[in-house]
Amino acid sequence: MSTGVLDPARVGQGSGDDTGPLAVRTDGLTKRFRSGQVAVDDLALRVPRGAVYGFLGPNGSGKTTTIRMLLGLVRPTGGQAWLLDQPMPDAGAAVLPRVGALVEGPAFHPYLSGRANLDRLAAVDATADPRTAARRRDEALERVGLGAAAEKRFRQYSLGMKQRLGLAAALLQPRELLVLDEPTNGLDPQGTREVRHLVRELADAGTTVLVSSHLLAEIEQVCTHVGIMSRGHLVLQGARSVLAERGQARVSVTTTTGHVGAAARVLRGLGLEEPVVDGLRLDAPVDGLAPEDVSAALVRADVPVVGFEVRRPSLEQVFVELTGEGFDVAR
Amino acid sequence: MSHAETMVGAPVQVRGAFGRLLRSELRLQLGRRRNLVLLAGLAAVPLLLGLVLFLTRDTDLAGQGPGFVGKVTENGIFLVVASIFVCLPFLLPLTIGIASGDAVAGEASAGTLRYLLVVPVARTRLLVVKALAALAFAGSAVLAIAVVGLVAGAAFFGLHDVVLLSGDTVPLGVGAVRIAGVVAYVALSMTGLVAVGLFYSTLTEVPVGAMAATVVTAIVSGVLDTLPALSAIHPWLLTHHWLDFAEFLRIEPDWQVVAGGLGVQAAWVAVFSALAWARFTTADVSS
Ligand SMILES: Nc1ncnc2c1ncn2[C@@H]1O[C@H](COP(=O)(O)OP(=O)(O)OP(=O)(O)O)[C@@H](O)[C@H]1O
Ligand SMILES: [Mg+2]
């Protein structure tokens, strides 16, 4: 495995990889439901402060269950979790005011207006200054584009408006950490873009964002880090580049007639796998080798190179490779 | 600015936070249309009862009916007692069962519970506020019957010096205090049922289930209370002492009876609040 990848199995043992300050950390976090199902298994999350952490995984892979444990809603059956360096759920009263959260879709009182729903949450918050409550509430509504619909009953909101109100609730106070579970669910492309924009804006202001999704494409562009869940396990975690590195690059060399054999010898000589030959083109994975070393070796061996291409699989391909493909949920 | 930690200080609790939470909860529950409809339904009972008694006052039917109902035409103030008496077996438990069974389960089923808890609000504090709001609603329910009963009784039959159960007559002012005692006793008699409803409410995400279970508990208690074979447990039944409000209408109320009835309620409140607390503070919120 290339450098920069945090192998979950290794970081879980407290290796030196996790140096900088972390906004979210879990060790061996496990949830076995009473049904016997292990929804989350031995999770070692590392979300650095200031990161936008894309928490990815297909349906039923355990993202929401993990988030519920982080927030103290569900009690882990094993392991520990820390938010902003404090243990959860014990330190919930001290930590959660600094954390904004959207968990498994928005939920509000249907017969109250959007504004009244936010007022309700503000009234519940023991740390919120009631003198600034109205201003903060209006700012949050404006920020998510609901200013004009604030007086409407929640029942009459469209799916996207509901999602936006959920985001507004998470932004009622200045936050150090935002935990957003599928925030783009139900939004139109324009709304999805706006959420991405919002996430980037918050991240620029220093807020750490943990954002879950089952669609890589939706959050790929904003993430600095990724964690990929599959069947309750964290199969990959680290800076965003690890995802690209994880996918094996291949070189494709096109030469002239009569030099295919020589080219193949050079590639083999570099320790590469047996190249796939297609006419004048040779194709091989560049296991741990810099592509420029390959081209240099070819030139040194006087192999004419008329085409040289390095291909990496798309992030989507890597993602699918890691989490498995197919319509059926794992369990 | 490198990290947000420089932006936000450690959060401190603002003064008066509990009061704000409680007011918000009371506004939510007492302002809710469904709950207002329930209160209006209860308030309609004395109106209907008063109207029927008024229309039949000069017929053969006048002066009949159980307990206090027959006395209403002589003195409108008894419409308060008669209405409470009529509502006690079913309508009042139904109304209170709906409100208290909904307390936690309603938030769970709407999904709002998880957002309250991550605000955050401590689970014990939330449960206390939910209990207080349910108690306030129960009190409002009894009060709604009483106030409308008093106004309707005065309008239909006028208010006069009060003839107690023992046959003694006391001035209207003294009688009114006695009636207030009845109302207070009945309101306090509902606290056990509120606690039971609150406990059921912590068990499920289906509010209708908790509501139904609460109402059924009151009904089953009433049925058990009529079975002579179970006379040994009768004094401990939730509903057994509800009708002891009549003590307030004797010339010398037996305060031991009153205290006994309230003591049984206190026991139900203690047991079921403890159960509700134990359940709610440890339950996974996965709704
Ligand atoms: N309360 C519960 N009791 C039993 N099993 C549960 C419970 N909640 C979740 N699960 C199971 O745990 C697994 C993980 O669920 P979870 O909701 O965490 O997945 P997810 O990654 O958030 O999926 P999605 O992308 O669909 O939201 C699923 O198989 C689910 O059936
Ligand atoms: Mg989910």
PDB file of N, CA, C and O and ligand atoms in Angstrom, chain A residues 33 35 37 39 58-65 182, chain B residues 286, ligand 1:
ATOM      1  N   PHE A  33     -26.565  -4.627  17.148  1.00  0.00           N
ATOM      2  CA  PHE A  33     -27.950  -4.403  17.544  1.00  0.00           C
ATOM      3  C   PHE A  33     -28.495  -5.639  18.231  1.00  0.00           C
ATOM      4  O   PHE A  33     -27.928  -6.729  18.109  1.00  0.00           O
ATOM      5  N   SER A  35     -30.830  -7.340  17.494  1.00  0.00           N
ATOM      6  CA  SER A  35     -31.168  -8.383  16.528  1.00  0.00           C
ATOM      7  C   SER A  35     -29.972  -9.284  16.260  1.00  0.00           C
ATOM      8  O   SER A  35     -30.099 -10.308  15.597  1.00  0.00           O
ATOM      9  N   GLN A  37     -27.336  -8.200  14.659  1.00  0.00           N
ATOM     10  CA  GLN A  37     -26.595  -7.661  13.525  1.00  0.00           C
ATOM     11  C   GLN A  37     -25.494  -6.705  13.972  1.00  0.00           C
ATOM     12  O   GLN A  37     -25.710  -5.831  14.808  1.00  0.00           O
ATOM     13  N   ALA A  39     -23.770  -3.737  12.916  1.00  0.00           N
ATOM     14  CA  ALA A  39     -23.922  -2.696  11.901  1.00  0.00           C
ATOM     15  C   ALA A  39     -22.622  -1.934  11.701  1.00  0.00           C
ATOM     16  O   ALA A  39     -22.354  -1.440  10.611  1.00  0.00           O
ATOM     17  N   PRO A  58     -22.112   2.379   0.584  1.00  0.00           N
ATOM     18  CA  PRO A  58     -23.421   2.092   0.016  1.00  0.00           C
ATOM     19  C   PRO A  58     -24.502   1.993   1.093  1.00  0.00           C
ATOM     20  O   PRO A  58     -24.197   2.027   2.274  1.00  0.00           O
ATOM     21  N   ASN A  59     -25.736   1.878   0.690  1.00  0.00           N
ATOM     22  CA  ASN A  59     -26.857   1.759   1.620  1.00  0.00           C
ATOM     23  C   ASN A  59     -26.612   0.621   2.610  1.00  0.00           C
ATOM     24  O   ASN A  59     -26.190  -0.465   2.226  1.00  0.00           O
ATOM     25  N   GLY A  60     -26.854   0.916   3.868  1.00  0.00           N
ATOM     26  CA  GLY A  60     -26.770  -0.131   4.883  1.00  0.00           C
ATOM     27  C   GLY A  60     -25.361  -0.456   5.311  1.00  0.00           C
ATOM     28  O   GLY A  60     -25.127  -1.439   6.016  1.00  0.00           O
ATOM     29  N   SER A  61     -24.385   0.364   4.939  1.00  0.00           N
ATOM     30  CA  SER A  61     -23.002   0.042   5.289  1.00  0.00           C
ATOM     31  C   SER A  61     -22.640   0.502   6.702  1.00  0.00           C
ATOM     32  O   SER A  61     -21.551   0.187   7.181  1.00  0.00           O
ATOM     33  N   GLY A  62     -23.544   1.261   7.348  1.00  0.00           N
ATOM     34  CA  GLY A  62     -23.296   1.629   8.743  1.00  0.00           C
ATOM     35  C   GLY A  62     -22.939   3.081   8.985  1.00  0.00           C
ATOM     36  O   GLY A  62     -22.536   3.448  10.080  1.00  0.00           O
ATOM     37  N   LYS A  63     -23.134   3.940   7.970  1.00  0.00           N
ATOM     38  CA  LYS A  63     -22.770   5.346   8.127  1.00  0.00           C
ATOM     39  C   LYS A  63     -23.628   6.025   9.191  1.00  0.00           C
ATOM     40  O   LYS A  63     -23.118   6.676  10.103  1.00  0.00           O
ATOM     41  N   THR A  64     -24.944   5.870   9.060  1.00  0.00           N
ATOM     42  CA  THR A  64     -25.833   6.553   9.998  1.00  0.00           C
ATOM     43  C   THR A  64     -25.662   6.013  11.410  1.00  0.00           C
ATOM     44  O   THR A  64     -25.666   6.769  12.386  1.00  0.00           O
ATOM     45  N   THR A  65     -25.490   4.710  11.529  1.00  0.00           N
ATOM     46  CA  THR A  65     -25.291   4.122  12.858  1.00  0.00           C
ATOM     47  C   THR A  65     -24.027   4.692  13.502  1.00  0.00           C
ATOM     48  O   THR A  65     -24.016   5.021  14.692  1.00  0.00           O
ATOM     49  N   GLU A 182     -25.918  12.589   4.703  1.00  0.00           N
ATOM     50  CA  GLU A 182     -26.582  12.703   3.407  1.00  0.00           C
ATOM     51  C   GLU A 182     -27.322  14.035   3.229  1.00  0.00           C
ATOM     52  O   GLU A 182     -28.530  14.064   3.031  1.00  0.00           O
TER      53      GLU A 182
ATOM     54  N   SER B 286     -32.907   5.376  17.859  1.00  0.00           N
ATOM     55  CA  SER B 286     -32.624   5.020  16.459  1.00  0.00           C
ATOM     56  C   SER B 286     -33.816   5.332  15.572  1.00  0.00           C
ATOM     57  O   SER B 286     -33.981   4.720  14.528  1.00  0.00           O
TER      58      SER B 286
HETATM   59  N1  LIG C   1     -32.250   0.160  15.173  1.00  0.00           N
HETATM   60  C1  LIG C   1     -31.714  -0.837  14.433  1.00  0.00           C
HETATM   61  N2  LIG C   1     -31.916  -2.122  14.778  1.00  0.00           N
HETATM   62  C2  LIG C   1     -31.376  -3.116  14.049  1.00  0.00           C
HETATM   63  N3  LIG C   1     -30.625  -2.934  12.952  1.00  0.00           N
HETATM   64  C3  LIG C   1     -30.393  -1.681  12.549  1.00  0.00           C
HETATM   65  C4  LIG C   1     -30.919  -0.568  13.262  1.00  0.00           C
HETATM   66  N4  LIG C   1     -30.516   0.568  12.635  1.00  0.00           N
HETATM   67  C5  LIG C   1     -29.781   0.176  11.578  1.00  0.00           C
HETATM   68  N5  LIG C   1     -29.699  -1.177  11.523  1.00  0.00           N
HETATM   69  C6  LIG C   1     -28.955  -1.963  10.522  1.00  0.00           C
HETATM   70  O1  LIG C   1     -27.614  -1.555  10.525  1.00  0.00           O
HETATM   71  C7  LIG C   1     -27.099  -1.514   9.204  1.00  0.00           C
HETATM   72  C8  LIG C   1     -26.493  -0.159   8.928  1.00  0.00           C
HETATM   73  O2  LIG C   1     -27.513   0.810   8.850  1.00  0.00           O
HETATM   74  P1  LIG C   1     -27.215   2.350   8.646  1.00  0.00           P
HETATM   75  O3  LIG C   1     -28.502   3.079   8.729  1.00  0.00           O
HETATM   76  O4  LIG C   1     -26.147   2.748   9.588  1.00  0.00           O
HETATM   77  O5  LIG C   1     -26.669   2.382   7.161  1.00  0.00           O
HETATM   78  P2  LIG C   1     -26.275   3.631   6.237  1.00  0.00           P
HETATM   79  O6  LIG C   1     -24.870   3.415   5.827  1.00  0.00           O
HETATM   80  O7  LIG C   1     -26.606   4.891   6.922  1.00  0.00           O
HETATM   81  O8  LIG C   1     -27.216   3.404   4.973  1.00  0.00           O
HETATM   82  P3  LIG C   1     -27.942   4.483   4.010  1.00  0.00           P
HETATM   83  O9  LIG C   1     -26.949   4.925   2.999  1.00  0.00           O
HETATM   84  O10 LIG C   1     -29.031   3.672   3.389  1.00  0.00           O
HETATM   85  O11 LIG C   1     -28.462   5.573   4.866  1.00  0.00           O
HETATM   86  C9  LIG C   1     -28.248  -1.852   8.262  1.00  0.00           C
HETATM   87  O12 LIG C   1     -28.100  -3.179   7.859  1.00  0.00           O
HETATM   88  C10 LIG C   1     -29.478  -1.705   9.119  1.00  0.00           C
HETATM   89  O13 LIG C   1     -30.438  -2.652   8.768  1.00  0.00           O
END
